Short mmCIF file of C-alpha atoms in Angstrom, two decimals:
data_model
loop_
_atom_site.label_atom_id
_atom_site.label_comp_id
_atom_site.label_asym_id
_atom_site.label_seq_id
_atom_site.Cartn_x
_atom_site.Cartn_y
_atom_site.Cartn_z
CA MET A 812 17.13 41.27 10.05
CA ALA A 813 16.42 37.60 10.56
CA ALA A 814 13.40 35.42 11.22
CA ALA A 815 12.49 31.74 11.21
CA THR A 816 9.50 29.50 10.54
CA HIS A 817 9.09 25.73 10.51
CA SER A 818 8.15 23.11 7.95
CA VAL A 819 8.58 19.33 7.62
CA THR A 820 10.74 17.13 5.40
CA LEU A 821 9.64 13.60 4.59
CA ASP A 822 11.86 10.54 4.39
CA GLY A 823 9.46 7.91 3.13
CA LEU A 824 6.57 8.09 5.59
CA SER A 825 8.64 9.49 8.45
CA GLY A 826 9.01 13.24 8.80
CA ARG A 827 11.37 15.59 10.60
CA PRO A 828 10.83 19.28 11.41
CA ILE A 829 12.79 21.79 9.35
CA GLU A 830 13.64 25.29 10.52
CA VAL A 831 13.40 27.81 7.69
CA GLU A 832 15.69 30.74 8.47
CA VAL A 833 15.71 33.98 6.46
CA ASP A 834 18.32 36.68 6.90
CA ILE A 835 18.13 40.05 5.11
CA SER A 836 21.47 41.82 5.10
CA GLY A 837 23.33 44.52 3.22
CA GLY A 838 25.05 43.88 -0.04
CA LEU A 839 24.19 43.40 -3.68
CA PRO A 840 20.62 42.18 -4.28
CA ALA A 841 20.63 38.39 -4.39
CA THR A 842 18.64 35.45 -3.06
CA VAL A 843 20.66 32.47 -1.84
CA LEU A 844 19.07 29.21 -0.69
CA VAL A 845 21.22 26.74 1.25
CA GLY A 846 20.57 23.57 3.21
CA LEU A 847 21.07 20.62 0.83
CA ALA A 848 18.10 21.57 -1.34
CA ASP A 849 17.30 19.89 -4.66
CA THR A 850 16.26 21.62 -7.88
CA MET A 851 12.58 21.73 -6.92
CA VAL A 852 13.37 23.48 -3.63
CA ASN A 853 15.80 25.89 -5.29
CA GLU A 854 13.03 26.96 -7.65
CA ALA A 855 11.15 28.18 -4.56
CA ARG A 856 13.22 31.38 -4.70
CA ASP A 857 11.47 32.52 -7.88
CA ARG A 858 8.03 31.31 -6.79
CA CYS A 859 8.29 33.01 -3.42
CA ARG A 860 9.64 36.24 -4.92
CA SER A 861 6.62 36.54 -7.23
CA ALA A 862 4.15 35.41 -4.55
CA VAL A 863 5.48 37.94 -2.00
CA SER A 864 5.47 40.73 -4.56
CA ASN A 865 1.85 39.93 -5.44
CA SER A 866 0.74 39.73 -1.79
CA GLY A 867 1.02 43.32 -0.61
CA THR A 868 4.76 43.87 -0.17
CA THR A 869 8.01 43.85 -2.10
CA TRP A 870 10.84 41.36 -2.15
CA PRO A 871 13.84 42.76 -0.24
CA ASP A 872 16.21 44.69 -2.51
CA GLN A 873 19.13 43.33 -0.50
CA ARG A 874 20.95 40.06 0.03
CA VAL A 875 18.43 37.42 1.19
CA THR A 876 19.85 34.20 2.63
CA ILE A 877 17.44 31.28 3.13
CA ASN A 878 18.67 28.36 5.19
CA LEU A 879 16.82 25.05 5.60
CA ALA A 880 18.18 23.48 8.77
CA PRO A 881 19.49 20.98 9.59
CA SER A 882 21.69 21.15 6.51
CA THR A 883 22.58 17.47 6.67
CA LEU A 884 19.08 16.38 5.63
CA PRO A 885 18.25 16.36 1.90
CA LYS A 886 15.30 18.64 1.09
CA THR A 887 12.94 17.93 -1.76
CA GLY A 888 9.48 19.09 -2.75
CA SER A 889 7.64 22.38 -3.14
CA HIS A 890 5.88 22.44 0.23
CA TYR A 891 8.52 24.75 1.80
CA ASP A 892 7.22 27.75 -0.18
CA LEU A 893 4.76 28.99 2.44
CA ALA A 894 7.30 28.75 5.27
CA ILE A 895 9.93 30.62 3.22
CA ALA A 896 7.56 33.43 2.24
CA LEU A 897 6.31 33.90 5.82
CA ALA A 898 9.88 33.99 7.10
CA VAL A 899 10.54 36.84 4.64
CA PHE A 900 7.45 38.67 5.94
CA ALA A 901 8.66 38.15 9.51
CA ALA A 902 12.17 39.32 8.65
CA LYS A 903 10.63 42.54 7.28
CA SER A 904 8.64 42.84 10.57
CA LEU A 905 5.33 42.50 8.70
CA VAL A 906 4.35 39.42 10.72
CA PRO A 907 4.92 39.15 14.51
CA ALA A 908 7.57 36.54 15.20
CA ASP A 909 5.73 35.24 18.25
CA ARG A 910 2.74 34.26 16.07
CA LEU A 911 4.99 31.83 14.18
CA ILE A 912 6.03 29.90 17.29
CA GLY A 913 4.57 26.41 17.59
CA ALA A 914 3.29 26.34 14.00
CA VAL A 915 4.28 24.36 10.93
CA PHE A 916 3.63 25.76 7.46
CA LEU A 917 3.05 23.55 4.42
CA GLY A 918 2.09 24.63 0.93
CA GLU A 919 3.25 25.41 -2.59
CA LEU A 920 2.79 28.98 -3.76
CA ALA A 921 1.44 30.01 -7.11
CA LEU A 922 2.95 33.15 -8.64
CA ASP A 923 -0.09 35.20 -7.60
CA GLY A 924 0.26 34.07 -3.98
CA ARG A 925 -2.44 31.41 -3.91
CA LEU A 926 -1.67 28.04 -2.32
CA ARG A 927 -1.60 24.86 -4.33
CA ALA A 928 -2.33 21.40 -2.92
CA ILE A 929 0.67 19.27 -1.98
CA ARG A 930 1.45 15.63 -1.42
CA GLY A 931 2.26 13.99 1.89
CA VAL A 932 0.14 16.26 4.11
CA LEU A 933 -0.99 13.37 6.33
CA PRO A 934 2.49 12.04 7.26
CA ALA A 935 3.81 15.61 7.51
CA THR A 936 1.05 16.53 9.97
CA LEU A 937 1.78 13.39 11.98
CA ALA A 938 5.45 14.39 12.10
CA ALA A 939 4.54 17.91 13.25
CA LEU A 940 2.42 16.51 16.08
CA GLU A 941 5.17 14.13 17.17
CA ALA A 942 7.66 17.02 17.15
CA GLY A 943 5.50 18.98 19.61
CA PHE A 944 3.89 21.58 17.34
CA ASP A 945 0.31 22.56 18.11
CA ARG A 946 -0.74 24.15 14.79
CA VAL A 947 -0.26 23.31 11.13
CA PHE A 948 -1.14 25.60 8.22
CA VAL A 949 -2.00 23.73 5.03
CA PRO A 950 -3.68 24.58 1.70
CA GLU A 951 -7.44 24.65 2.06
CA VAL A 952 -7.89 21.66 -0.25
CA ASN A 953 -5.63 19.54 2.02
CA VAL A 954 -7.54 20.33 5.24
CA PRO A 955 -9.64 17.10 5.30
CA GLU A 956 -6.45 15.07 5.01
CA ALA A 957 -4.63 16.97 7.76
CA GLN A 958 -7.65 16.77 10.07
CA LEU A 959 -7.29 12.99 10.16
CA VAL A 960 -4.52 13.58 12.71
CA ARG A 961 -5.95 14.11 16.17
CA GLY A 962 -4.31 16.39 18.69
CA ILE A 963 -3.15 19.23 16.45
CA SER A 964 -4.99 22.32 15.23
CA VAL A 965 -5.32 22.47 11.44
CA VAL A 966 -5.64 25.86 9.73
CA GLY A 967 -6.64 25.84 6.07
CA VAL A 968 -5.55 28.79 3.96
CA ARG A 969 -6.09 29.74 0.32
CA SER A 970 -3.29 32.24 -0.21
CA LEU A 971 -0.25 33.90 1.27
CA ARG A 972 -2.25 37.11 1.82
CA GLN A 973 -4.87 35.23 3.81
CA THR A 974 -2.19 33.55 5.94
CA VAL A 975 -0.59 36.90 6.74
CA ALA A 976 -4.00 38.29 7.65
CA LEU A 977 -4.67 35.40 10.02
CA LEU A 978 -1.30 35.89 11.71
CA THR A 979 -1.62 39.66 12.05
CA GLY A 980 -5.35 39.89 12.76
CA GLY A 981 -6.06 41.82 9.58
CA GLU A 982 -8.98 41.54 7.20
CA GLU A 983 -8.92 38.32 5.21
CA PRO A 984 -9.01 38.68 1.41
CA ASP A 985 -11.49 36.75 -0.70
CA ASP A 986 -8.99 34.82 -2.82
CA PRO A 987 -10.27 32.01 -5.09
CA PRO A 988 -9.01 28.50 -4.28
CA VAL A 989 -6.62 26.53 -6.45
CA PRO A 990 -8.05 23.29 -7.95
CA PRO A 991 -7.18 20.03 -6.13
CA LEU A 992 -4.02 18.10 -6.92
CA ASP A 993 -4.43 15.76 -9.88
CA GLU A 994 -3.57 12.10 -9.55
CA ILE A 995 -0.31 10.79 -10.98
CA PRO A 996 -0.90 9.80 -14.64
CA GLY A 997 -0.66 6.06 -15.22
CA MET A 998 -0.87 5.06 -11.55
CA SER A 999 -3.50 2.33 -11.34
CA TRP A 1000 -5.10 1.58 -8.00
CA THR A 1001 -8.61 0.66 -7.00
CA SER A 1002 -10.36 0.79 -3.65
CA ALA A 1003 -12.09 -2.41 -2.65
CA ALA A 1004 -15.27 -0.37 -2.41
CA ARG A 1005 -15.27 -0.20 -6.22
CA LEU A 1006 -15.17 -4.00 -6.47
CA ASP A 1007 -17.58 -4.88 -3.66
CA HIS A 1008 -20.47 -5.20 -6.12
CA LEU A 1009 -18.77 -8.19 -7.77
CA ASP A 1010 -20.28 -11.42 -6.46
CA LEU A 1011 -18.34 -14.65 -6.05
CA ALA A 1012 -21.54 -16.57 -6.82
CA ASP A 1013 -21.36 -15.31 -10.41
CA ILE A 1014 -18.50 -17.70 -11.18
CA ALA A 1015 -19.79 -21.00 -12.54
CA GLY A 1016 -18.18 -24.05 -10.99
CA GLN A 1017 -14.61 -23.79 -9.67
CA GLU A 1018 -15.69 -24.67 -6.11
CA ASP A 1019 -12.14 -25.53 -5.06
CA SER A 1020 -10.77 -22.23 -6.36
CA ARG A 1021 -13.55 -20.24 -4.71
CA MET A 1022 -12.83 -21.99 -1.43
CA ALA A 1023 -9.13 -21.30 -1.83
CA LEU A 1024 -10.01 -17.63 -2.30
CA VAL A 1025 -11.98 -17.66 0.97
CA VAL A 1026 -9.06 -19.22 2.83
CA ALA A 1027 -6.69 -16.67 1.31
CA ALA A 1028 -8.94 -13.82 2.43
CA ALA A 1029 -9.39 -15.22 5.93
CA GLY A 1030 -5.69 -15.57 6.69
CA GLY A 1031 -4.07 -13.02 4.36
CA HIS A 1032 -2.36 -15.76 2.33
CA HIS A 1033 -0.76 -15.30 -1.08
CA LEU A 1034 -2.40 -17.11 -3.99
CA LEU A 1035 -1.25 -18.40 -7.40
CA MET A 1036 -3.86 -19.43 -9.96
CA THR A 1037 -2.88 -21.26 -13.15
CA GLY A 1038 -5.26 -22.03 -15.98
CA PRO A 1039 -6.15 -21.34 -19.63
CA PRO A 1040 -7.50 -17.95 -20.75
CA GLY A 1041 -11.11 -17.25 -19.88
CA ILE A 1042 -11.23 -19.79 -17.06
CA GLY A 1043 -12.01 -17.15 -14.39
CA LYS A 1044 -8.66 -16.27 -12.81
CA THR A 1045 -9.14 -12.54 -13.11
CA MET A 1046 -12.78 -12.78 -12.02
CA LEU A 1047 -11.72 -14.61 -8.87
CA ALA A 1048 -8.96 -12.10 -8.08
CA GLN A 1049 -11.30 -9.14 -8.52
CA ARG A 1050 -13.72 -10.67 -6.03
CA LEU A 1051 -11.12 -11.11 -3.31
CA PRO A 1052 -11.40 -7.51 -1.96
CA GLY A 1053 -15.14 -8.01 -1.43
CA LEU A 1054 -14.34 -10.77 1.06
CA LEU A 1055 -12.04 -8.55 3.13
CA PRO A 1056 -13.31 -6.53 6.11
CA ASP A 1057 -12.95 -2.78 6.44
CA LEU A 1058 -9.60 -1.40 7.52
CA THR A 1059 -9.13 -0.47 11.16
CA HIS A 1060 -8.49 3.19 11.97
CA GLU A 1061 -4.75 2.57 12.35
CA GLN A 1062 -4.63 0.68 9.05
CA SER A 1063 -6.63 3.42 7.33
CA LEU A 1064 -4.16 6.05 8.47
CA ALA A 1065 -1.19 3.96 7.30
CA VAL A 1066 -2.72 3.27 3.89
CA SER A 1067 -3.87 6.88 3.46
CA ALA A 1068 -0.39 8.15 4.35
CA VAL A 1069 1.21 6.07 1.59
CA HIS A 1070 -1.35 7.25 -0.96
CA SER A 1071 -0.86 10.83 0.20
CA VAL A 1072 2.88 10.68 -0.45
CA ALA A 1073 2.22 9.13 -3.86
CA GLY A 1074 -0.27 11.87 -4.71
CA VAL A 1075 -3.20 9.53 -5.38
CA LEU A 1076 -5.23 10.16 -2.23
CA PRO A 1077 -8.74 11.36 -3.17
CA SER A 1078 -9.30 14.89 -1.87
CA ASP A 1079 -12.98 14.21 -1.23
CA ALA A 1080 -12.34 11.01 0.80
CA PRO A 1081 -8.87 11.29 2.37
CA LEU A 1082 -9.34 8.39 4.80
CA LEU A 1083 -9.34 5.11 2.90
CA ARG A 1084 -11.56 2.67 4.78
CA ARG A 1085 -11.52 -0.21 2.29
CA PRO A 1086 -8.43 -2.22 1.30
CA PRO A 1087 -6.77 -1.01 -1.90
CA PHE A 1088 -6.61 -3.26 -4.97
CA LEU A 1089 -3.63 -2.75 -7.30
CA ASP A 1090 -3.50 -4.44 -10.71
CA PRO A 1091 -0.52 -3.04 -12.67
CA HIS A 1092 -0.01 -3.98 -16.31
CA HIS A 1093 2.62 -6.61 -17.05
CA THR A 1094 4.77 -3.98 -18.82
CA ALA A 1095 5.21 -2.06 -15.53
CA SER A 1096 8.80 -1.24 -14.61
CA ALA A 1097 10.56 -2.25 -11.42
CA VAL A 1098 10.48 1.36 -10.17
CA SER A 1099 6.70 1.60 -10.61
CA ILE A 1100 6.22 -1.67 -8.73
CA VAL A 1101 8.83 -1.35 -5.97
CA GLY A 1102 9.10 2.44 -5.76
CA GLY A 1103 11.88 4.89 -6.42
CA GLY A 1104 12.83 7.79 -8.64
CA SER A 1105 15.95 9.73 -9.50
CA LYS A 1106 15.35 12.79 -7.29
CA VAL A 1107 12.23 11.99 -5.25
CA ILE A 1108 11.61 8.45 -3.98
CA ARG A 1109 7.92 7.70 -4.44
CA PRO A 1110 6.13 4.57 -3.21
CA GLY A 1111 5.38 1.92 -5.81
CA ALA A 1112 2.55 -0.55 -6.26
CA LEU A 1113 3.87 -2.77 -3.44
CA SER A 1114 3.39 0.03 -0.93
CA LEU A 1115 0.17 1.36 -2.46
CA ALA A 1116 -1.25 -2.14 -1.92
CA HIS A 1117 -0.37 -2.01 1.80
CA HIS A 1118 -3.13 -3.77 3.80
CA GLY A 1119 -4.74 -4.62 0.48
CA VAL A 1120 -4.32 -6.82 -2.60
CA LEU A 1121 -1.65 -6.72 -5.31
CA PHE A 1122 -2.86 -8.63 -8.37
CA LEU A 1123 -0.35 -9.50 -11.10
CA ASP A 1124 -2.31 -10.80 -14.07
CA GLU A 1125 -0.29 -12.68 -16.69
CA ALA A 1126 2.45 -12.92 -14.04
CA PRO A 1127 5.03 -14.75 -16.24
CA GLU A 1128 4.90 -11.80 -18.66
CA PHE A 1129 6.32 -9.42 -16.05
CA ALA A 1130 10.02 -8.67 -16.28
CA SER A 1131 12.16 -11.04 -14.24
CA ASN A 1132 13.65 -8.23 -12.14
CA VAL A 1133 10.13 -7.10 -11.22
CA LEU A 1134 9.12 -10.58 -10.08
CA GLU A 1135 12.34 -11.18 -8.17
CA ALA A 1136 11.90 -7.82 -6.42
CA LEU A 1137 8.87 -9.33 -4.67
CA ARG A 1138 11.00 -11.72 -2.60
CA GLN A 1139 12.10 -9.47 0.24
CA PRO A 1140 8.81 -7.52 0.71
CA LEU A 1141 6.83 -10.79 0.83
CA GLU A 1142 8.87 -11.81 3.86
CA SER A 1143 9.50 -8.51 5.65
CA GLY A 1144 6.35 -6.50 4.89
CA HIS A 1145 8.25 -3.34 3.93
CA VAL A 1146 10.32 -1.87 1.09
CA ILE A 1147 13.58 0.03 1.47
CA VAL A 1148 14.57 2.01 -1.63
CA SER A 1149 18.12 3.35 -1.64
CA ARG A 1150 19.68 5.89 -3.96
CA ALA A 1151 23.03 7.67 -3.87
CA ALA A 1152 21.82 10.47 -1.60
CA LEU A 1153 18.43 9.24 -0.41
CA THR A 1154 16.96 6.22 1.33
CA ALA A 1155 13.25 5.78 1.93
CA ALA A 1156 11.32 3.03 3.70
CA TYR A 1157 7.68 2.28 2.91
CA PRO A 1158 5.34 -0.36 4.35
CA ALA A 1159 4.35 -3.20 2.01
CA ARG A 1160 2.22 -5.69 3.95
CA PHE A 1161 0.10 -6.71 0.97
CA GLN A 1162 -1.66 -9.86 -0.19
CA LEU A 1163 -0.22 -11.12 -3.47
CA VAL A 1164 -2.40 -12.79 -6.09
CA LEU A 1165 -0.77 -14.15 -9.25
CA ALA A 1166 -2.54 -15.42 -12.35
CA ALA A 1167 -0.71 -17.35 -15.06
CA ASN A 1168 -1.40 -19.40 -18.16
CA PRO A 1169 -0.04 -22.96 -18.21
CA CYS A 1170 1.99 -22.31 -21.39
CA PRO A 1171 2.74 -19.49 -23.86
CA CYS A 1172 -0.42 -20.14 -25.88
CA GLY A 1173 -2.45 -20.84 -22.74
CA LEU A 1174 -4.27 -23.88 -24.10
CA SER A 1175 -2.36 -26.82 -22.66
CA SER A 1176 -5.08 -27.61 -20.11
CA ALA A 1177 -8.06 -26.54 -22.21
CA VAL A 1178 -10.83 -29.00 -23.01
CA SER A 1179 -10.22 -28.68 -26.76
CA ASP A 1180 -6.52 -29.57 -26.34
CA GLN A 1181 -5.37 -27.26 -29.12
CA CYS A 1182 -2.00 -26.51 -27.56
CA ARG A 1183 1.01 -26.90 -29.84
CA CYS A 1184 3.66 -25.80 -27.34
CA THR A 1185 6.56 -28.18 -26.84
CA PRO A 1186 7.45 -29.45 -23.36
CA LEU A 1187 10.54 -27.23 -23.41
CA MET A 1188 8.44 -24.16 -24.20
CA ARG A 1189 6.10 -24.99 -21.34
CA ARG A 1190 9.00 -25.51 -18.96
CA ARG A 1191 10.63 -22.21 -19.88
CA TYR A 1192 7.34 -20.38 -19.50
CA SER A 1193 6.72 -21.94 -16.10
CA ASP A 1194 10.27 -21.10 -14.97
CA ARG A 1195 9.59 -17.39 -15.41
CA LEU A 1196 8.06 -17.69 -11.94
CA SER A 1197 11.16 -18.80 -10.06
CA GLY A 1198 11.24 -21.41 -7.33
CA PRO A 1199 11.84 -18.86 -4.53
CA ILE A 1200 8.79 -16.87 -5.64
CA ARG A 1201 6.58 -19.97 -5.86
CA ASP A 1202 7.86 -21.09 -2.46
CA ARG A 1203 6.59 -17.84 -0.93
CA ILE A 1204 3.08 -18.41 -2.28
CA ASP A 1205 0.89 -20.17 0.28
CA ILE A 1206 -1.92 -21.42 -1.98
CA HIS A 1207 -1.54 -22.91 -5.46
CA ARG A 1208 -4.55 -23.68 -7.61
CA SER A 1209 -4.80 -25.12 -11.12
CA LEU A 1210 -8.06 -24.17 -12.79
CA SER A 1211 -9.37 -26.46 -15.52
CA ALA A 1212 -11.87 -25.45 -18.17
CA LEU A 1213 -15.42 -26.72 -17.88
CA SER A 1214 -16.95 -28.66 -20.74
CA ARG A 1215 -20.26 -27.43 -22.15
CA PRO A 1216 -22.35 -29.98 -20.18
CA GLU A 1217 -20.43 -29.14 -17.00
CA LEU A 1218 -20.94 -25.45 -17.61
CA VAL A 1219 -24.67 -25.93 -18.10
CA ASN A 1220 -24.94 -28.07 -14.96
CA ALA A 1221 -22.62 -25.89 -12.88
CA VAL A 1222 -23.78 -25.15 -9.36
CA THR A 1223 -25.93 -22.03 -9.48
CA GLY A 1224 -26.71 -21.97 -5.76
CA ALA A 1225 -23.22 -20.93 -4.69
CA ARG A 1226 -22.99 -18.68 -1.64
CA SER A 1227 -22.65 -14.98 -2.26
CA THR A 1228 -19.71 -12.74 -1.44
CA VAL A 1229 -21.68 -11.16 1.41
CA GLU A 1230 -22.29 -14.54 3.06
CA LEU A 1231 -18.69 -15.67 2.65
CA ALA A 1232 -17.37 -12.29 3.85
CA ALA A 1233 -19.17 -12.95 7.14
CA GLU A 1234 -17.29 -16.28 7.45
CA VAL A 1235 -14.03 -14.47 6.72
CA ALA A 1236 -14.79 -11.82 9.35
CA GLN A 1237 -15.50 -14.49 11.98
CA ALA A 1238 -12.26 -16.29 11.16
CA GLN A 1239 -10.28 -13.04 11.42
CA ASP A 1240 -11.97 -12.27 14.74
CA ARG A 1241 -10.72 -15.62 16.06
CA GLN A 1242 -7.22 -14.75 14.87
CA ALA A 1243 -7.40 -11.31 16.47
CA HIS A 1244 -8.45 -12.83 19.79
CA ARG A 1245 -5.69 -15.44 19.69
CA LEU A 1246 -3.02 -12.90 18.67
CA ARG A 1247 -4.32 -10.03 20.84
CA ALA A 1248 -1.14 -9.88 22.95
CA THR A 1249 1.17 -9.80 19.91
CA LEU A 1250 2.08 -7.43 17.09
CA TRP A 1251 0.40 -9.63 14.46
CA ARG A 1252 -3.21 -9.68 13.32
CA LEU A 1253 -3.39 -12.50 10.73
CA ASN A 1254 -2.06 -16.06 10.61
CA SER A 1255 0.07 -15.25 7.56
CA GLU A 1256 2.05 -12.69 9.60
CA VAL A 1257 3.03 -14.97 12.50
CA PRO A 1258 6.68 -16.13 12.32
CA GLY A 1259 7.08 -19.87 12.06
CA VAL A 1260 9.16 -20.17 15.23
CA GLU A 1261 6.46 -18.42 17.28
CA LEU A 1262 3.77 -20.53 15.65
CA ARG A 1263 5.49 -23.76 16.63
CA LYS A 1264 6.22 -22.59 20.17
CA GLN A 1265 2.96 -20.95 21.17
CA TRP A 1266 0.32 -22.40 18.85
CA PRO A 1267 1.22 -25.97 17.83
CA VAL A 1268 -1.18 -28.06 15.77
CA SER A 1269 -2.64 -31.38 16.90
CA ASP A 1270 -0.42 -34.46 17.15
CA ARG A 1271 -1.83 -35.98 13.97
CA GLY A 1272 -1.30 -32.71 12.12
CA ARG A 1273 2.28 -32.53 13.33
CA VAL A 1274 2.91 -36.07 12.11
CA LEU A 1275 1.61 -35.19 8.65
CA VAL A 1276 3.95 -32.20 8.39
CA ASP A 1277 6.92 -34.22 9.70
CA GLN A 1278 6.30 -36.89 7.06
CA GLN A 1279 6.41 -34.27 4.32
CA LEU A 1280 9.66 -32.87 5.72
CA ARG A 1281 11.31 -36.31 5.95
CA THR A 1282 10.48 -37.10 2.33
CA ASN A 1283 11.74 -33.66 1.20
CA LYS A 1284 8.33 -32.70 -0.15
CA LEU A 1285 8.47 -29.62 2.05
CA ASN A 1286 11.30 -27.37 3.13
CA PRO A 1287 11.25 -25.61 6.52
CA ARG A 1288 9.76 -22.43 5.06
CA SER A 1289 7.04 -24.38 3.28
CA ALA A 1290 6.30 -26.26 6.49
CA ASP A 1291 5.74 -22.96 8.31
CA ARG A 1292 3.34 -21.88 5.59
CA ILE A 1293 1.44 -25.16 5.96
CA LEU A 1294 1.07 -24.46 9.68
CA ARG A 1295 -0.27 -20.96 8.99
CA LEU A 1296 -2.72 -22.34 6.45
CA SER A 1297 -3.81 -25.01 8.92
CA TRP A 1298 -4.69 -22.38 11.49
CA THR A 1299 -6.71 -20.43 8.92
CA VAL A 1300 -8.65 -23.54 7.91
CA ALA A 1301 -9.26 -24.29 11.60
CA ASP A 1302 -10.46 -20.71 12.17
CA LEU A 1303 -12.94 -21.05 9.30
CA HIS A 1304 -14.28 -24.27 10.83
CA GLY A 1305 -14.23 -22.88 14.37
CA HIS A 1306 -11.72 -25.48 15.65
CA PRO A 1307 -9.71 -24.42 18.71
CA VAL A 1308 -6.65 -26.28 17.39
CA PRO A 1309 -5.92 -27.41 13.81
CA THR A 1310 -6.90 -31.05 13.45
CA GLY A 1311 -5.32 -33.61 11.19
CA ASP A 1312 -7.99 -32.89 8.58
CA ASP A 1313 -7.20 -29.17 8.75
CA VAL A 1314 -3.52 -29.87 8.13
CA ASP A 1315 -4.40 -32.25 5.29
CA THR A 1316 -6.56 -29.51 3.74
CA ALA A 1317 -3.66 -27.07 4.07
CA LEU A 1318 -1.40 -29.53 2.25
CA SER A 1319 -3.98 -29.79 -0.54
CA LEU A 1320 -4.15 -26.00 -0.80
CA ARG A 1321 -0.38 -25.83 -1.00
CA ARG A 1322 -0.04 -28.62 -3.59
CA GLY A 1323 -3.03 -27.55 -5.68
CA THR A 1324 -4.81 -30.89 -5.29
CA PRO A 1325 -8.62 -31.25 -4.88
CA LEU A 1326 -10.01 -30.16 -1.53
CA GLY A 1327 -12.10 -32.24 0.82
CA SER A 1328 -15.87 -32.13 0.61
CA ALA A 1329 -16.22 -30.52 4.06
CA LEU A 1330 -14.35 -27.41 2.99
CA ARG A 1331 -15.80 -27.31 -0.52
CA THR A 1332 -19.38 -27.26 0.72
CA MET A 1333 -18.63 -24.06 2.61
CA VAL A 1334 -18.89 -22.10 -0.67
CA GLN A 1335 -22.11 -23.82 -1.72
CA ALA A 1336 -25.54 -22.74 -0.59
CA SER A 1337 -27.28 -25.14 1.73
#
């Protein structure tokens, strides 16, 4: 007696259908599971045996062979339980085989037959739809997540007994639900909605840094802020998400899929509409930042910050291998994690914000001038952020502490986050219109070669960049970043083409020098 059901295996965010075959044959009682399954999948034999026995029938007292095909694909996770148990029911002729056609079954079984929530329901449902299936059975708590996928029927079930009743037309039992899946301990992420109440106008002074933050938000540029403790670096970074617009539907699905695989997607709000904000501690490991794992490759902070902000406070205190791991994702927008038997690819199109002290004690640029660090100590501390990493940062700002009179007389009529967010939205609308026929949406994503060919700056702006290149003050990659910044500044001002002043402002943003009055007044109330 043989029967088959279908499930899905995930490789990063991409999924492939899996056929779950069960054969019941003569011989000594035994349950064999084959198909390149890991330890978690092999444990499904005991879970399914208890769940089937507690759901109205007995486990076959014969040789039971379970095959997860194709056998060349590694299988990991506990979501195959429901498909295995239903295949056993079908092999015993307790469930009509024709009712299993065109359906995908996802869910982990408790020993009493109830269904537990699982991770990765959103990308698994997408994979089922792409593979041509018209129904997907998921744990009841995962239904809102699966229903984000349009074009496939989602059936929420609480237990194995209820699933069998739905397939056979029998009376459904009143089984209690299993509590939702808990978030991964220690995984720190924040939706921008939780930071939207923070107002940029609350920061006294620092007009240049606030304007740099607006430019960074408008074009998706990376930002490095250097200054003594308490100067406002963290306050500025936390107010960046409030300047960003809501995610589009496609972006929301991509971000939600990553969080679903990581197991941190809220069950009550499965579609994330605001950009995520990740701020890992400086003791975080490379695996927690980049992603990985020994048996299951999970997305790290880089991918959880997809279409959002990754903030590394006290950046020089991070391990050097963590910082250097940022190089490739900053350029490509994705992360590929390889292990001996597994390789997973995750998106990582995030906006990086770094905050650093000027020296180990942090007081070298303070008003009181209490720093006792030697020049060598300062140099070594600064070198913890390598040249290649600094070169990939578009905007550099040095924040200086305000004296008491300056703090008292600081501008109190600064524009609010809501007002500046409107400016950012208008600038991004201009970018979207200009890039509507391309795959890019922000200036920071446009390759330099395409920028020079299709959207050149004004003649005076080009001369300024060429002068910097001839004097070796810029390398070709830095020059491309200046061009991207120039377009963002022009979009904020509403210029059809970056002017010489726009390029000069971009150079100031890149070098960390004071900005012009025209751009600075944008963050001040009229």
